[in-house]
Amino acid sequence: MTANPTALPRGTGIVTRRPLILQLINRASTSKTPNGTSETVEGTTDSQSNVDEWGEFLHIPGQKFHDFNKIREEIVRETEAKTGRNAGISPAPINLRIYSPNVLTLTLVDLPGLTKVPIGDQPRDIERQIREMVLKQISKPNAIILAVTAANTDLANSDGLKLAREVDPEGQRTIGVLTKVDLMDEGTDVVDILAGRIIPLRLGYVPVVNRGQRDIENKKPISYALEHERQYFENHKAYRNKSAYCGTPYLARKLNLILMMHIKQTLPDIKARIASSLQKYSVELAQLGDSILGNSSNIVLNMITEFSNEYRSVLEGNNQELSSIELSGGARISFVYHELYSNGVKAVDPFDQVKDIDIRTVLYNSSGSAPALFVGTTAFELIVKQQIKRLEDPSLKCVSLVYDELIRILGQLLSKPMFRRYPALKEKFHAVAVHFFKKAMEPTNKLVKDLVAMEACYINTGHPDFINGSRVRKDGALLG
């Protein structure tokens, strides 16, 4: 299926310790010698090295590996760079692309084999780590699961099929791959499994005969292994009638066909989403305006001017985007002044915190040791000043409400399309404006406190309100 499967590390124990995303890309042969064989790379004697086949790693961009032994060494090196040499695992994937005329275009993900008991320096929760890593990959709804099971074991005990069943209970996207078919006991076969009479899968099962570890150590050519596999299925009495549906080449074609069918099914939806996104971002791009190269100062100046004009318009009620749902801008500030603040001041009852006994005590204290014939001005002013001080709290709350509305207006203006193109400038606008408002809060609050203190500092008993009140009382006494 691949140009040279020996590019992938093989051995005993857990060899695959990081997900390997293997993209097989078919490309036509471009360098043929007169006798029709692939031309080897100059300076090499390895039959695996030729100009038509190479691999590329995502973490080493631009470097081509024509020697597949070097690819295997790089996989091992990159794996150990993340996991060390203690047989640990890592969910960080390795991305490898294989370009070859001898492959079908396909993307495979090689995952660590399931294990239950940690060995050597492996972490104690190695089973959980591998399980979570595998589930993360096979849970994707578009993923086709290759559940690999040794044919000479009980299918019902297959860890791969069990895990696949958790995410694909109906077997809609699971392919069963049966290995070691040639190692089954005499007189046994996998015909019932292939017919779906044991554990049925919608995509079925494919039996394969792989090279053993000794074949790999003896560098048995993949072409010889594929020929051996073909002869095995064609000559076996149980499989000869269905040998066209057995073996690694058929598995590769089946996976490629599934990929093509999936592309055909999802292509209309993908095209629709692309068209929708294209329209959306075209409108957004048009709103962003022309390029700012060499014109940044003018753009910033124009945005400051426009921002200032819009802020003024909102305060004055000339904004084009008037809301019919709630008060905002200048209307909200007016409401704070004339309704909230006015009602807050009117809610201050000057007599709710002053008891008769308190007034009597103040009068006694102001008269000193001699009884007073008339009410002293000092006592009156003391009581009145205490009540005037109570106006400070609603006044400061009014300032705070106005500040909140100014900040809300700022947020509304900064959410406009003209700021989407310049997120850094938007943040700067926000920071500067908020700093300005906060800086203005301190003198404003001080002014409010000073105004209240000024009113309490001097009680004008000659004010017409006092004179009129005195006349009313006098006229009432005469009428009585």
Coordinates of C-alpha atoms in Angstrom, one line a residue:
M1 CA 0.0 0.0 0.0
T2 CA 2.9 2.4 0.7
A3 CA 5.9 2.9 -1.4
N4 CA 7.9 1.3 1.4
P5 CA 6.2 0.2 4.7
T6 CA 9.6 -0.3 6.3
A7 CA 9.7 3.4 6.7
L8 CA 7.6 2.9 9.8
P9 CA 9.3 1.6 12.9
R10 CA 8.7 -2.1 13.7
G11 CA 9.6 -4.2 16.7
T12 CA 8.3 -5.7 19.9
G13 CA 6.4 -3.9 22.6
I14 CA 5.0 -0.4 22.0
V15 CA 6.7 0.9 19.0
T16 CA 4.2 3.6 18.0
R17 CA 4.2 6.0 20.9
R18 CA 2.9 9.1 19.2
P19 CA 0.0 9.4 16.6
L20 CA 1.5 9.2 13.1
I21 CA -0.6 11.1 10.6
L22 CA 0.5 9.5 7.3
Q23 CA -0.7 11.2 4.1
L24 CA -0.2 9.1 1.0
I25 CA -0.2 11.1 -2.1
N26 CA -0.2 9.5 -5.5
R27 CA 1.9 11.1 -8.2
A28 CA 2.9 10.0 -11.7
S29 CA 6.4 8.6 -12.2
T30 CA 8.5 11.2 -13.9
S31 CA 11.9 9.5 -14.1
K32 CA 11.9 6.3 -15.9
T33 CA 15.0 4.6 -17.3
P34 CA 14.9 3.0 -20.7
N35 CA 14.1 -0.4 -19.2
G36 CA 11.1 1.0 -17.3
T37 CA 12.5 1.0 -13.7
S38 CA 12.6 3.9 -11.4
E39 CA 15.9 5.9 -11.4
T40 CA 17.8 5.9 -8.1
V41 CA 19.1 9.1 -6.6
E42 CA 22.6 9.9 -7.6
G43 CA 25.2 8.8 -5.1
T44 CA 23.0 6.1 -3.4
T45 CA 23.0 2.4 -3.7
D46 CA 19.8 1.8 -1.7
S47 CA 17.1 0.4 -4.0
Q48 CA 14.6 2.2 -1.8
S49 CA 16.0 5.6 -2.8
N50 CA 14.7 7.1 -6.1
V51 CA 13.5 10.5 -7.3
D52 CA 9.8 9.3 -7.7
E53 CA 9.3 8.4 -4.0
W54 CA 10.1 10.6 -1.0
G55 CA 8.7 11.6 2.3
E56 CA 8.3 15.0 4.0
F57 CA 7.8 15.8 7.7
L58 CA 5.8 18.8 8.8
H59 CA 8.3 19.6 11.5
I60 CA 11.1 19.7 8.9
P61 CA 9.6 21.8 6.1
G62 CA 11.3 21.7 2.7
Q63 CA 13.5 18.6 3.3
K64 CA 12.8 15.5 1.2
F65 CA 13.7 12.0 2.5
H66 CA 14.3 9.7 -0.5
D67 CA 15.8 7.0 1.8
F68 CA 13.0 5.4 3.7
N69 CA 15.4 4.1 6.3
K70 CA 16.1 7.7 7.1
I71 CA 12.4 8.3 7.5
R72 CA 12.1 5.5 10.0
E73 CA 15.1 6.9 12.0
E74 CA 13.5 10.4 12.0
I75 CA 10.2 9.0 13.3
V76 CA 12.1 7.3 16.1
R77 CA 14.2 10.4 16.8
E78 CA 11.1 12.7 16.9
T79 CA 9.2 10.3 19.1
E80 CA 12.0 10.1 21.6
A81 CA 12.3 13.9 21.6
K82 CA 8.8 14.1 23.1
T83 CA 8.5 10.8 25.1
G84 CA 12.1 10.0 26.0
R85 CA 13.4 6.5 25.9
N86 CA 11.2 5.0 28.7
A87 CA 8.5 3.8 26.4
G88 CA 6.2 6.6 27.4
I89 CA 3.6 8.1 25.0
S90 CA 2.6 11.5 23.8
P91 CA -0.7 12.7 22.1
A92 CA 1.4 15.2 20.0
P93 CA 1.2 13.8 16.4
I94 CA 3.9 13.4 13.9
N95 CA 2.9 14.4 10.3
L96 CA 4.4 12.6 7.4
R97 CA 3.6 12.8 3.7
I98 CA 4.6 10.1 1.3
Y99 CA 4.8 11.0 -2.4
S100 CA 4.9 8.0 -4.7
P101 CA 3.4 6.5 -7.9
N102 CA 2.9 3.2 -6.0
V103 CA 0.3 4.5 -3.4
L104 CA -3.3 5.5 -3.5
T105 CA -4.2 9.0 -2.2
L106 CA -5.2 8.4 1.4
T107 CA -4.7 9.7 4.9
L108 CA -4.0 7.2 7.7
V109 CA -3.5 7.7 11.4
D110 CA -1.2 5.1 13.1
L111 CA -2.0 4.9 16.8
P112 CA -0.3 3.0 19.7
G113 CA -1.5 -0.5 20.3
L114 CA -3.7 -1.0 23.3
T115 CA -1.9 -2.3 26.4
K116 CA -3.0 -3.1 29.9
V117 CA 0.1 -3.7 31.9
P118 CA 2.9 -1.1 32.1
I119 CA 6.4 -2.5 31.4
G120 CA 9.8 -1.0 32.3
D121 CA 9.6 2.7 33.1
Q122 CA 6.2 3.2 31.6
P123 CA 3.8 5.3 33.6
R124 CA 1.3 3.4 35.8
D125 CA -1.7 4.8 33.9
I126 CA -0.3 3.9 30.4
E127 CA -3.6 2.0 29.6
R128 CA -5.7 5.1 30.4
Q129 CA -3.4 7.4 28.4
I130 CA -3.5 5.2 25.3
R131 CA -7.2 4.7 25.6
E132 CA -7.8 8.5 25.7
M133 CA -5.5 9.1 22.8
V134 CA -7.2 6.4 20.6
L135 CA -10.7 7.6 21.6
K136 CA -9.8 11.2 20.7
Q137 CA -9.0 10.1 17.1
I138 CA -11.7 7.6 16.5
S139 CA -14.5 9.7 18.0
K140 CA -14.4 12.1 15.1
P141 CA -17.6 11.4 13.0
N142 CA -15.7 11.4 9.7
A143 CA -13.0 9.0 10.8
I144 CA -13.0 5.5 9.4
I145 CA -11.8 3.0 12.1
L146 CA -9.5 0.2 11.2
A147 CA -10.0 -2.3 14.0
V148 CA -7.0 -4.6 13.7
T149 CA -7.4 -8.1 15.2
A150 CA -5.3 -11.2 15.0
A151 CA -7.3 -13.9 13.2
N152 CA -5.9 -16.6 15.4
T153 CA -7.5 -15.1 18.5
D154 CA -11.2 -15.0 19.6
L155 CA -12.9 -12.0 17.8
A156 CA -15.2 -11.5 20.7
N157 CA -12.1 -10.6 22.8
S158 CA -10.8 -8.0 20.4
D159 CA -9.8 -4.8 22.2
G160 CA -9.9 -2.9 18.9
L161 CA -13.4 -3.9 18.1
K162 CA -14.5 -3.2 21.6
L163 CA -13.2 0.3 21.6
A164 CA -14.6 0.9 18.1
R165 CA -18.0 -0.2 19.3
E166 CA -18.0 2.5 22.0
V167 CA -17.9 5.3 19.4
D168 CA -19.5 3.4 16.5
P169 CA -22.1 1.1 18.1
E170 CA -23.8 0.3 14.8
G171 CA -20.6 -0.5 13.0
Q172 CA -21.3 2.1 10.3
R173 CA -17.7 3.4 9.9
T174 CA -15.5 0.5 11.2
I175 CA -13.5 -1.8 9.0
G176 CA -12.2 -5.0 10.5
V177 CA -8.7 -5.9 9.5
L178 CA -7.7 -9.5 10.2
T179 CA -4.0 -10.2 10.5
K180 CA -2.1 -13.5 11.0
V181 CA -4.6 -15.4 8.8
D182 CA -1.7 -17.7 7.8
L183 CA -1.0 -18.6 11.4
M184 CA -4.4 -20.0 12.2
D185 CA -4.7 -23.6 13.2
E186 CA -5.1 -26.3 10.5
G187 CA -8.7 -26.5 9.3
T188 CA -9.8 -23.1 10.7
D189 CA -10.5 -20.0 8.7
V190 CA -12.2 -16.6 8.9
V191 CA -15.0 -17.2 6.3
D192 CA -17.7 -16.8 8.9
I193 CA -16.2 -13.5 10.1
L194 CA -16.0 -12.2 6.5
A195 CA -19.6 -13.1 5.9
G196 CA -20.6 -11.0 9.0
R197 CA -22.0 -14.0 10.9
I198 CA -19.9 -13.3 14.0
I199 CA -19.7 -9.5 14.6
P200 CA -21.2 -7.8 11.6
L201 CA -19.7 -4.5 10.3
R202 CA -21.2 -2.4 7.6
L203 CA -17.9 -1.9 5.9
G204 CA -16.9 -5.6 6.4
Y205 CA -13.6 -7.3 7.1
V206 CA -10.4 -7.6 5.1
P207 CA -7.9 -10.4 5.8
V208 CA -4.3 -9.7 5.2
V209 CA -1.0 -11.5 5.5
N210 CA 1.9 -9.3 6.8
R211 CA 5.5 -9.9 7.0
G212 CA 6.7 -11.3 10.3
Q213 CA 9.5 -9.8 12.4
R214 CA 12.0 -12.3 11.0
D215 CA 11.1 -11.2 7.5
I216 CA 11.7 -7.6 8.4
E217 CA 15.0 -8.4 10.0
N218 CA 16.0 -10.4 6.8
K219 CA 14.9 -7.4 4.7
K220 CA 12.3 -9.3 2.8
P221 CA 11.2 -7.0 -0.1
I222 CA 7.6 -5.7 0.2
S223 CA 7.0 -6.8 -3.4
Y224 CA 7.9 -10.4 -2.5
A225 CA 5.6 -10.1 0.6
L226 CA 2.7 -8.9 -1.5
E227 CA 3.2 -11.7 -4.0
H228 CA 3.3 -14.2 -1.2
E229 CA 0.1 -12.8 0.2
R230 CA -1.6 -13.0 -3.2
Q231 CA -0.6 -16.6 -3.7
Y232 CA -1.7 -17.5 -0.2
F233 CA -5.3 -16.3 -0.7
E234 CA -5.5 -17.7 -4.3
N235 CA -4.3 -21.1 -3.3
H236 CA -6.2 -21.5 0.0
K237 CA -9.3 -23.6 -0.4
A238 CA -11.4 -21.3 1.9
Y239 CA -10.3 -18.1 0.3
R240 CA -9.6 -18.8 -3.4
N241 CA -13.2 -18.0 -4.5
K242 CA -13.0 -14.6 -2.8
S243 CA -9.3 -13.8 -3.1
A244 CA -10.1 -10.6 -5.0
Y245 CA -11.5 -9.3 -1.7
C246 CA -8.5 -10.2 0.4
G247 CA -5.1 -8.8 0.9
T248 CA -3.4 -5.5 1.4
P249 CA -3.9 -4.1 -2.1
Y250 CA -7.7 -4.7 -1.8
L251 CA -7.7 -3.0 1.6
A252 CA -5.9 0.1 0.1
R253 CA -8.4 0.3 -2.8
K254 CA -11.3 -0.1 -0.4
L255 CA -10.1 2.7 1.8
N256 CA -9.4 4.9 -1.2
L257 CA -13.0 4.2 -2.5
I258 CA -14.4 5.1 0.9
L259 CA -12.5 8.4 0.9
M260 CA -13.7 9.2 -2.6
M261 CA -17.3 8.5 -1.6
H262 CA -17.0 10.6 1.5
I263 CA -15.7 13.5 -0.5
K264 CA -18.6 13.2 -3.0
Q265 CA -21.1 13.2 -0.1
T266 CA -19.7 16.1 1.7
L267 CA -18.6 18.2 -1.2
P268 CA -21.9 20.0 -1.8
D269 CA -22.1 21.0 1.9
I270 CA -18.4 22.1 1.8
K271 CA -19.1 24.2 -1.3
A272 CA -22.1 25.8 0.3
R273 CA -20.2 26.7 3.4
I274 CA -17.3 28.1 1.3
A275 CA -19.7 30.2 -0.7
S276 CA -21.4 31.5 2.5
S277 CA -18.1 32.3 4.1
L278 CA -16.8 34.0 0.9
Q279 CA -19.9 36.3 0.8
K280 CA -19.6 37.0 4.5
Y281 CA -15.9 37.9 4.4
S282 CA -16.3 39.8 1.2
V283 CA -18.8 42.2 2.8
E284 CA -16.5 42.5 5.9
L285 CA -13.5 43.2 3.6
A286 CA -15.4 45.9 1.8
Q287 CA -16.3 47.5 5.2
L288 CA -12.7 47.5 6.2
G289 CA -11.8 49.9 3.4
D290 CA -8.6 50.3 1.4
S291 CA -5.0 49.6 2.3
I292 CA -3.5 51.7 5.0
L293 CA 0.1 51.5 3.7
G294 CA 1.6 55.0 3.9
N295 CA -1.7 56.5 5.0
S296 CA -1.9 55.4 8.7
S297 CA -1.7 58.9 10.2
N298 CA -4.6 60.2 8.2
I299 CA -6.6 57.1 9.0
V300 CA -6.0 57.5 12.8
L301 CA -6.9 61.2 12.5
N302 CA -10.1 60.5 10.6
M303 CA -11.1 57.8 13.1
I304 CA -10.5 60.2 16.1
T305 CA -12.6 62.9 14.4
E306 CA -15.4 60.4 13.5
F307 CA -15.4 59.0 17.0
S308 CA -15.6 62.4 18.6
N309 CA -18.4 63.5 16.3
E310 CA -20.4 60.3 16.9
Y311 CA -19.9 60.6 20.7
R312 CA -21.2 64.2 20.6
S313 CA -24.1 63.1 18.4
V314 CA -25.1 60.4 20.9
L315 CA -25.0 62.9 23.8
E316 CA -27.0 65.5 21.8
G317 CA -29.5 62.9 20.6
N318 CA -28.6 63.3 16.9
N319 CA -27.5 59.7 16.5
Q320 CA -28.9 57.9 13.5
E321 CA -29.3 54.6 15.4
L322 CA -31.9 55.7 17.9
S323 CA -33.3 53.0 20.1
S324 CA -37.0 52.5 20.8
I325 CA -36.4 50.0 23.5
E326 CA -34.5 51.8 26.2
L327 CA -33.0 55.2 27.0
S328 CA -29.4 55.8 26.0
G329 CA -26.8 58.5 25.5
G330 CA -27.8 62.0 26.4
A331 CA -31.4 61.0 27.1
R332 CA -30.2 58.5 29.7
I333 CA -28.0 61.2 31.4
S334 CA -30.9 63.6 31.4
F335 CA -33.0 60.9 33.0
V336 CA -30.3 60.5 35.7
Y337 CA -30.4 64.2 36.4
H338 CA -34.1 65.0 36.4
E339 CA -35.5 61.7 37.6
L340 CA -33.1 59.5 39.5
Y341 CA -31.1 62.4 41.2
S342 CA -34.2 64.5 41.7
N343 CA -36.1 61.7 43.4
G344 CA -33.0 60.8 45.4
V345 CA -32.8 64.3 46.8
K346 CA -36.5 64.5 47.5
A347 CA -36.3 61.2 49.3
V348 CA -34.1 62.8 51.9
D349 CA -36.5 63.6 54.8
P350 CA -34.8 66.2 57.1
F351 CA -36.9 65.0 60.0
D352 CA -36.5 61.2 59.8
Q353 CA -33.2 61.2 61.6
V354 CA -33.9 64.2 63.9
K355 CA -35.9 63.4 67.1
D356 CA -37.5 65.9 69.3
I357 CA -35.2 64.9 72.2
D358 CA -32.2 65.6 70.0
I359 CA -33.5 69.1 69.2
R360 CA -34.2 69.7 72.8
T361 CA -30.7 68.6 73.8
V362 CA -29.1 70.8 71.1
L363 CA -31.1 73.8 72.4
Y364 CA -30.1 73.2 76.0
N365 CA -26.4 72.9 75.0
S366 CA -26.5 76.1 72.9
S367 CA -28.0 78.2 75.8
G368 CA -25.1 77.4 78.1
S369 CA -25.7 77.8 81.9
A370 CA -28.4 80.5 81.6
P371 CA -31.9 79.6 80.4
A372 CA -32.6 81.1 76.9
L373 CA -35.6 83.2 76.1
F374 CA -35.3 82.7 72.3
V375 CA -34.1 79.8 70.2
G376 CA -30.4 80.4 69.4
T377 CA -29.1 80.6 65.8
T378 CA -26.3 78.2 66.6
A379 CA -28.6 75.4 67.5
F380 CA -30.6 75.9 64.3
E381 CA -27.5 76.0 62.1
L382 CA -26.1 72.8 63.7
I383 CA -29.3 70.8 62.9
V384 CA -29.6 72.2 59.4
K385 CA -26.0 71.6 58.5
Q386 CA -26.3 67.9 59.5
Q387 CA -29.3 67.6 57.1
I388 CA -27.5 69.4 54.2
K389 CA -24.6 67.0 54.5
R390 CA -27.0 64.2 53.7
L391 CA -27.4 65.6 50.1
E392 CA -23.8 64.5 49.4
D393 CA -24.5 60.8 49.0
P394 CA -27.2 61.1 46.2
S395 CA -25.1 63.7 44.5
L396 CA -22.1 61.3 44.3
K397 CA -24.3 58.5 43.1
C398 CA -25.5 60.8 40.3
V399 CA -21.9 61.3 39.2
S400 CA -21.3 57.5 39.3
L401 CA -24.4 56.9 37.1
V402 CA -23.3 59.4 34.6
Y403 CA -19.9 57.9 34.5
D404 CA -21.4 54.4 33.8
E405 CA -23.5 55.8 30.9
L406 CA -20.4 57.5 29.4
I407 CA -18.6 54.1 29.5
R408 CA -21.6 52.4 28.0
I409 CA -21.6 54.9 25.1
L410 CA -17.9 54.2 24.6
G411 CA -18.5 50.5 24.3
Q412 CA -21.3 51.0 21.7
L413 CA -19.1 53.2 19.5
L414 CA -16.1 50.9 19.7
S415 CA -18.3 47.9 18.5
K416 CA -18.9 49.7 15.2
P417 CA -17.4 48.1 12.0
M418 CA -14.8 50.8 11.5
F419 CA -12.9 49.5 14.6
R420 CA -13.0 45.8 13.6
R421 CA -10.1 46.2 11.3
Y422 CA -7.9 47.8 13.9
P423 CA -8.2 45.8 17.2
A424 CA -5.1 47.3 18.7
L425 CA -6.3 50.8 17.9
K426 CA -9.7 49.9 19.4
E427 CA -8.0 48.8 22.6
K428 CA -6.0 52.0 22.7
F429 CA -9.2 54.1 22.2
H430 CA -10.9 52.3 25.0
A431 CA -7.9 52.6 27.4
V432 CA -7.4 56.4 26.7
A433 CA -11.1 57.2 27.0
V434 CA -11.6 55.2 30.2
H435 CA -8.4 56.8 31.7
F436 CA -9.8 60.2 30.8
F437 CA -13.2 59.5 32.4
K438 CA -11.6 58.1 35.6
K439 CA -9.2 61.1 35.8
A440 CA -12.2 63.4 35.5
M441 CA -14.1 61.6 38.3
E442 CA -11.8 62.7 41.0
P443 CA -12.2 66.5 40.5
T444 CA -16.0 66.0 39.8
N445 CA -16.5 64.2 43.1
K446 CA -14.5 66.9 44.9
L447 CA -16.6 69.6 43.3
V448 CA -19.8 67.9 44.5
K449 CA -18.4 67.6 48.0
D450 CA -17.3 71.2 47.9
L451 CA -20.7 72.4 46.7
V452 CA -22.5 70.6 49.6
A453 CA -19.9 71.9 52.1
M454 CA -20.5 75.5 50.7
E455 CA -24.2 75.2 51.2
A456 CA -23.7 73.9 54.8
C457 CA -21.0 76.5 55.5
Y458 CA -23.4 79.5 55.4
I459 CA -27.1 79.5 56.3
N460 CA -28.8 82.5 54.8
T461 CA -31.6 83.2 57.2
G462 CA -32.4 86.3 55.1
H463 CA -33.5 84.2 52.2
P464 CA -37.1 84.9 51.0
D465 CA -38.0 81.4 52.0
F466 CA -37.2 82.1 55.6
I467 CA -39.0 85.5 55.5
N468 CA -42.1 84.1 53.8
G469 CA -42.2 81.2 56.3
S470 CA -42.0 83.7 59.2
R471 CA -44.9 85.7 57.7
V472 CA -47.1 82.6 57.3
R473 CA -46.6 81.7 60.9
K474 CA -47.3 85.3 62.0
D475 CA -50.5 85.5 59.9
G476 CA -51.7 82.2 61.2
A477 CA -51.2 83.4 64.8
L478 CA -53.3 86.6 64.1
L479 CA -56.1 84.6 62.5
G480 CA -56.1 82.3 65.5

